[in-house]
Every structure is written in structure tokens, then in C-alpha cells.
C-alpha positions as a Python dict, from the first residue, in 0.01 Angstrom:
ca = {
    (1, 'M'): (0, 0, 0),
    (2, 'N'): (146, 312, -144),
    (3, 'T'): (197, 610, 82),
    (4, 'K'): (-98, 800, -80),
    (5, 'T'): (-374, 539, -2),
    (6, 'M'): (-242, 530, 345),
    (7, 'N'): (-280, 900, 385),
    (8, 'E'): (-649, 874, 232),
    (9, 'I'): (-706, 599, 506),
    (10, 'F'): (-556, 807, 790),
    (11, 'G'): (-743, 1095, 672),
    (12, 'Y'): (-1112, 931, 648),
    (13, 'A'): (-1015, 763, 1004),
    (14, 'L'): (-930, 1080, 1188),
    (15, 'F'): (-1231, 1287, 1046),
    (16, 'G'): (-1410, 965, 1139),
    (17, 'I'): (-1325, 948, 1470),
    (18, 'G'): (-1391, 1364, 1509),
    (19, 'V'): (-1755, 1242, 1399),
    (20, 'S'): (-1780, 966, 1630),
    (21, 'K'): (-1708, 1147, 1947),
    (22, 'I'): (-1929, 1403, 1884),
    (23, 'I'): (-2216, 1179, 1796),
    (24, 'L'): (-2150, 988, 2163),
    (25, 'V'): (-2127, 1327, 2355),
    (26, 'I'): (-2451, 1434, 2197),
    (27, 'L'): (-2584, 1093, 2308),
    (28, 'V'): (-2438, 1146, 2663),
    (29, 'L'): (-2612, 1478, 2676),
    (30, 'M'): (-2931, 1357, 2612),
    (31, 'Q'): (-2953, 1099, 2850),
    (32, 'V'): (-2831, 1338, 3090),
    (33, 'N'): (-3124, 1556, 2990),
    (34, 'M'): (-3355, 1301, 3025),
    (35, 'N'): (-3274, 1180, 3357),
    (36, 'M'): (-3248, 1521, 3451),
    (37, 'N'): (-3626, 1572, 3365),
    (38, 'A'): (-3705, 1226, 3513),
    (39, 'I'): (-3578, 1341, 3832),
    (40, 'F'): (-3817, 1679, 3848),
    (41, 'N'): (-4083, 1477, 3698),
    (42, 'G'): (-4086, 1191, 3901),
    (43, 'G'): (-4025, 974, 3595),
    (44, 'Y'): (-3780, 652, 3529),
    (45, 'F'): (-3431, 670, 3464),
    (46, 'N'): (-3279, 609, 3129),
    (47, 'N'): (-2954, 420, 3195),
    (48, 'Y'): (-2819, 324, 2863),
    (49, 'D'): (-2453, 224, 2830),
    (50, 'Y'): (-2219, 373, 2604),
    (51, 'S'): (-1900, 235, 2757),
    (52, 'T'): (-1836, 13, 2535),
    (53, 'F'): (-1861, 270, 2223),
    (54, 'S'): (-1669, 484, 2411),
    (55, 'A'): (-1380, 231, 2487),
    (56, 'I'): (-1397, 126, 2110),
    (57, 'I'): (-1326, 513, 2010),
    (58, 'G'): (-1060, 546, 2288),
    (59, 'L'): (-885, 229, 2133),
    (60, 'L'): (-875, 383, 1753),
    (61, 'Q'): (-742, 683, 1931),
    (62, 'L'): (-456, 509, 2026),
    (63, 'I'): (-397, 297, 1719),
    (64, 'L'): (-410, 612, 1518),
    (65, 'A'): (-206, 809, 1715),
    (66, 'A'): (76, 573, 1698),
    (67, 'G'): (26, 538, 1316),
    (68, 'S'): (22, 908, 1292),
    (69, 'I'): (379, 886, 1465),
    (70, 'I'): (496, 630, 1192),
    (71, 'M'): (307, 810, 907),
    (72, 'I'): (491, 1157, 985),
    (73, 'F'): (807, 991, 919),
    (74, 'V'): (714, 821, 619),
    (75, 'N'): (562, 1153, 458),
    (76, 'I'): (890, 1336, 539),
    (77, 'I'): (1020, 1281, 228),
    (78, 'K'): (792, 1143, -2),
    (79, 'Q'): (473, 1397, 85),
    (80, 'P'): (578, 1668, 354),
    (81, 'E'): (263, 1871, 289),
    (82, 'V'): (20, 1616, 458),
    (83, 'I'): (226, 1596, 808),
    (84, 'P'): (47, 1908, 957),
    (85, 'G'): (-257, 1725, 915),
    (86, 'Y'): (-110, 1455, 1155),
    (87, 'L'): (-16, 1693, 1388),
    (88, 'W'): (-334, 1807, 1440),
    (89, 'G'): (-437, 1449, 1502),
    (90, 'L'): (-171, 1442, 1763),
    (91, 'G'): (-293, 1755, 1914),
    (92, 'A'): (-638, 1646, 1960),
    (93, 'L'): (-529, 1347, 2156),
    (94, 'L'): (-314, 1551, 2372),
    (95, 'I'): (-580, 1798, 2460),
    (96, 'E'): (-807, 1491, 2586),
    (97, 'L'): (-500, 1385, 2826),
    (98, 'I'): (-431, 1713, 2963),
    (99, 'A'): (-749, 1901, 2989),
    (100, 'P'): (-890, 1959, 3349),
    (101, 'S'): (-1188, 1739, 3432),
    (102, 'I'): (-1395, 2063, 3497),
    (103, 'L'): (-1313, 2173, 3125),
    (104, 'M'): (-1380, 1853, 2989),
    (105, 'I'): (-1684, 1901, 2807),
    (106, 'F'): (-1554, 2205, 2622),
    (107, 'A'): (-1225, 2020, 2533),
    (108, 'I'): (-1377, 1723, 2395),
    (109, 'F'): (-1569, 1970, 2129),
    (110, 'V'): (-1246, 2124, 2046),
    (111, 'E'): (-1082, 1771, 2051),
    (112, 'C'): (-1348, 1657, 1802),
    (113, 'G'): (-1305, 1959, 1576),
    (114, 'M'): (-904, 1915, 1532),
    (115, 'Y'): (-985, 1538, 1449),
    (116, 'M'): (-1215, 1659, 1192),
    (117, 'K'): (-971, 1929, 1050),
    (118, 'A'): (-651, 1686, 1062),
    (119, 'G'): (-857, 1429, 840),
    (120, 'A'): (-965, 1699, 609),
    (121, 'K'): (-595, 1851, 592),
    (122, 'I'): (-416, 1503, 506),
    (123, 'R'): (-707, 1432, 252),
    (124, 'N'): (-688, 1779, 72),
    (125, 'K'): (-300, 1803, 69),
    (126, 'N'): (-290, 1423, -24),
    (127, 'I'): (-556, 1471, -338),
    (128, 'Y'): (-425, 1838, -388),
    (129, 'T'): (-10, 1675, -472),
    (130, 'K'): (-151, 1402, -660),
    (131, 'E'): (-373, 1625, -903),
    (132, 'E'): (-87, 1895, -927),
    (133, 'H'): (148, 1638, -1054),
    (134, 'K'): (-91, 1494, -1281),
    (135, 'T'): (-187, 1850, -1407),
    (136, 'S'): (181, 1976, -1446),
    (137, 'K'): (297, 1637, -1624),
    (138, 'K'): (14, 1672, -1885),
    (139, 'K'): (64, 2055, -1946),
    (140, 'T'): (425, 1998, -2004),
    (141, 'K'): (341, 1742, -2263),
    (142, 'N'): (86, 1940, -2403),
    (143, 'T'): (271, 2226, -2472),
    (144, 'E'): (586, 2084, -2608),
    (145, 'W'): (516, 2152, -2943),
    (146, 'F'): (503, 2544, -2827),
    (147, 'Y'): (834, 2542, -2661),
    (148, 'G'): (1025, 2317, -2873),
    (149, 'G'): (1253, 2445, -3168),
    (150, 'Q'): (1246, 2796, -3085),
    (151, 'N'): (1611, 2867, -3102),
    (152, 'E'): (1606, 2746, -3463),
    (153, 'Q'): (1382, 3053, -3574),
    (154, 'P'): (1526, 3417, -3679),
    (155, 'T'): (1581, 3659, -3392),
    (156, 'K'): (1270, 3849, -3478),
    (157, 'E'): (1044, 3607, -3490),
    (158, 'N'): (1211, 3448, -3170),
    (159, 'N'): (1149, 3738, -2976),
    (160, 'Q'): (800, 3748, -3081),
    (161, 'E'): (764, 3361, -2985),
    (162, 'Q'): (920, 3431, -2640),
    (163, 'K'): (667, 3729, -2585),
    (164, 'R'): (403, 3477, -2668),
    (165, 'K'): (539, 3214, -2451),
    (166, 'A'): (567, 3445, -2153),
    (167, 'K'): (221, 3533, -2201),
    (168, 'L'): (69, 3181, -2208),
    (169, 'E'): (276, 3095, -1904),
    (170, 'K'): (145, 3390, -1717),
    (171, 'E'): (-237, 3311, -1840),
    (172, 'L'): (-165, 2909, -1734),
    (173, 'Y'): (-21, 3037, -1396),
    (174, 'E'): (-327, 3279, -1299),
    (175, 'W'): (-529, 2986, -1360),
    (176, 'K'): (-349, 2768, -1137),
    (177, 'Q'): (-385, 3004, -900),
    (178, 'L'): (-747, 3030, -889),
    (179, 'L'): (-772, 2636, -868),
    (180, 'D'): (-506, 2636, -574),
    (181, 'S'): (-719, 2923, -387),
    (182, 'G'): (-1047, 2701, -457),
    (183, 'E'): (-1198, 2950, -667),
    (184, 'I'): (-1259, 2718, -953),
    (185, 'D'): (-1263, 2330, -980),
    (186, 'E'): (-1065, 2098, -1173),
    (187, 'E'): (-1292, 2102, -1426),
    (188, 'I'): (-1298, 2444, -1509),
    (189, 'Y'): (-914, 2482, -1500),
    (190, 'K'): (-894, 2171, -1755),
    (191, 'Q'): (-1139, 2358, -1990),
    (192, 'E'): (-973, 2695, -1968),
    (193, 'T'): (-609, 2596, -1988),
    (194, 'D'): (-691, 2341, -2260),
    (195, 'R'): (-867, 2628, -2441),
    (196, 'L'): (-548, 2856, -2418),
    (197, 'I'): (-335, 2571, -2567),
    (198, 'E'): (-542, 2508, -2833),
    (199, 'K'): (-575, 2885, -2936),
    (200, 'E'): (-194, 2888, -2903),
    (201, 'R'): (-143, 2598, -3116),
    (202, 'R'): (-378, 2720, -3404),
    (203, 'R'): (-186, 3035, -3409),
    (204, 'S'): (142, 2864, -3446),
    (205, 'E'): (37, 2672, -3699),
    (206, 'R'): (-105, 2963, -3884),
    (207, 'R'): (186, 3171, -3857),
    (208, 'K'): (377, 2826, -3993),
    (209, 'K'): (199, 2848, -4327),
}
């Protein structure tokens, strides 16, 4: 199993731990609320046992913490962009261990948010790195026709080609910035950059005729 797949698994697992703990807290609070109402209204207590659910989550937290430490070292060279996500996950567990009992209810919600953010950061960076490599490789291949053989042209035409090359690179870079910032998605990025490249291809072919 490769590193990207492992990062994807850990991303979903950390996010899932955060969601599971929130569900557990909500269930416990609902039970406490019902029992408080029962006390004042003379009803019966509802004594649901969530200890097994809690124990499973706690065990998974320890397993993910140990795995996160290993994955940090694995990703130092291969994919360092995802390491902050693992650190967020370890930080979430640390909050649970050091938070005073009186603040535990607030600490748990902070912890859950950190777990969910950890999973999201790992997955987003993992996907971004994969798409960036794929996109860059594809764009380089698509523009080889444009960049290759320019030194064989006369000086005046070469200067014009260099200006066109710089303009194309600038426009491609601007679209890449929009993609990285999340203002556009991968489909729009591909459509617009392919349109620019095809436009330059046709212009180049007309100049050669």
C-alpha cells in the first residue's frame, strides 16, 4: 500500500474519530438531560451504557496516535505537506489528556474539531499534491510543441515567440492560482487552460503557413 493511500485512510479515520466523539457527547448529554427531567418530574431514569462505545473510540485514538507518529516520519521526504494534519490529530489527543476535569466538556468539542480538521487537512493536501503533479505533467506535455524549437527561429520572430510564451505562462499561472485558492474547481481549470493552449497552437500553426 503506497503512502498516498495510507494518508487517505488516516485522513478519513481522524475525521471519523472527531465525528464519533461528537455523537457520543451528544448522546451522553441527551441522557443527562432526560435524567434531570425525570428527577424533577418524578419519572424513571434512562441508564443507557455508552462505556463500550467510549472504550472503542479511546482505543482507536491510541492506535491512530501511534500510526500518526509513524506516518509523520514516512511523509517527511515523500509528502511533507500532510504532516501538519497529523500534528493536529496528535494535538487533539494531547488536549484530552491534559485538560482539567472541570473544562472537559469544552475540551472535548475543541478536540473533536481538531480531529476533523486534521482529517480534512491530510486529505486535502494529499489530493492537492496528486492533482498538482498530474496537472503539471500534462500541461508540460501539452505545451512541448510551443516551447520546443524556438532557438531555430530568426531573432525578431524569436523575440515575439518569447513574449507569447511569457504571456501564456502568466495566464496559466493565474488560472493555477485560482485553482489553488479554491475559487475554481479542477474541471474549470482544465477547460480554461486547455482553451489557452489550443488557441496558441492554432495561432502558431497559422504563422508557420
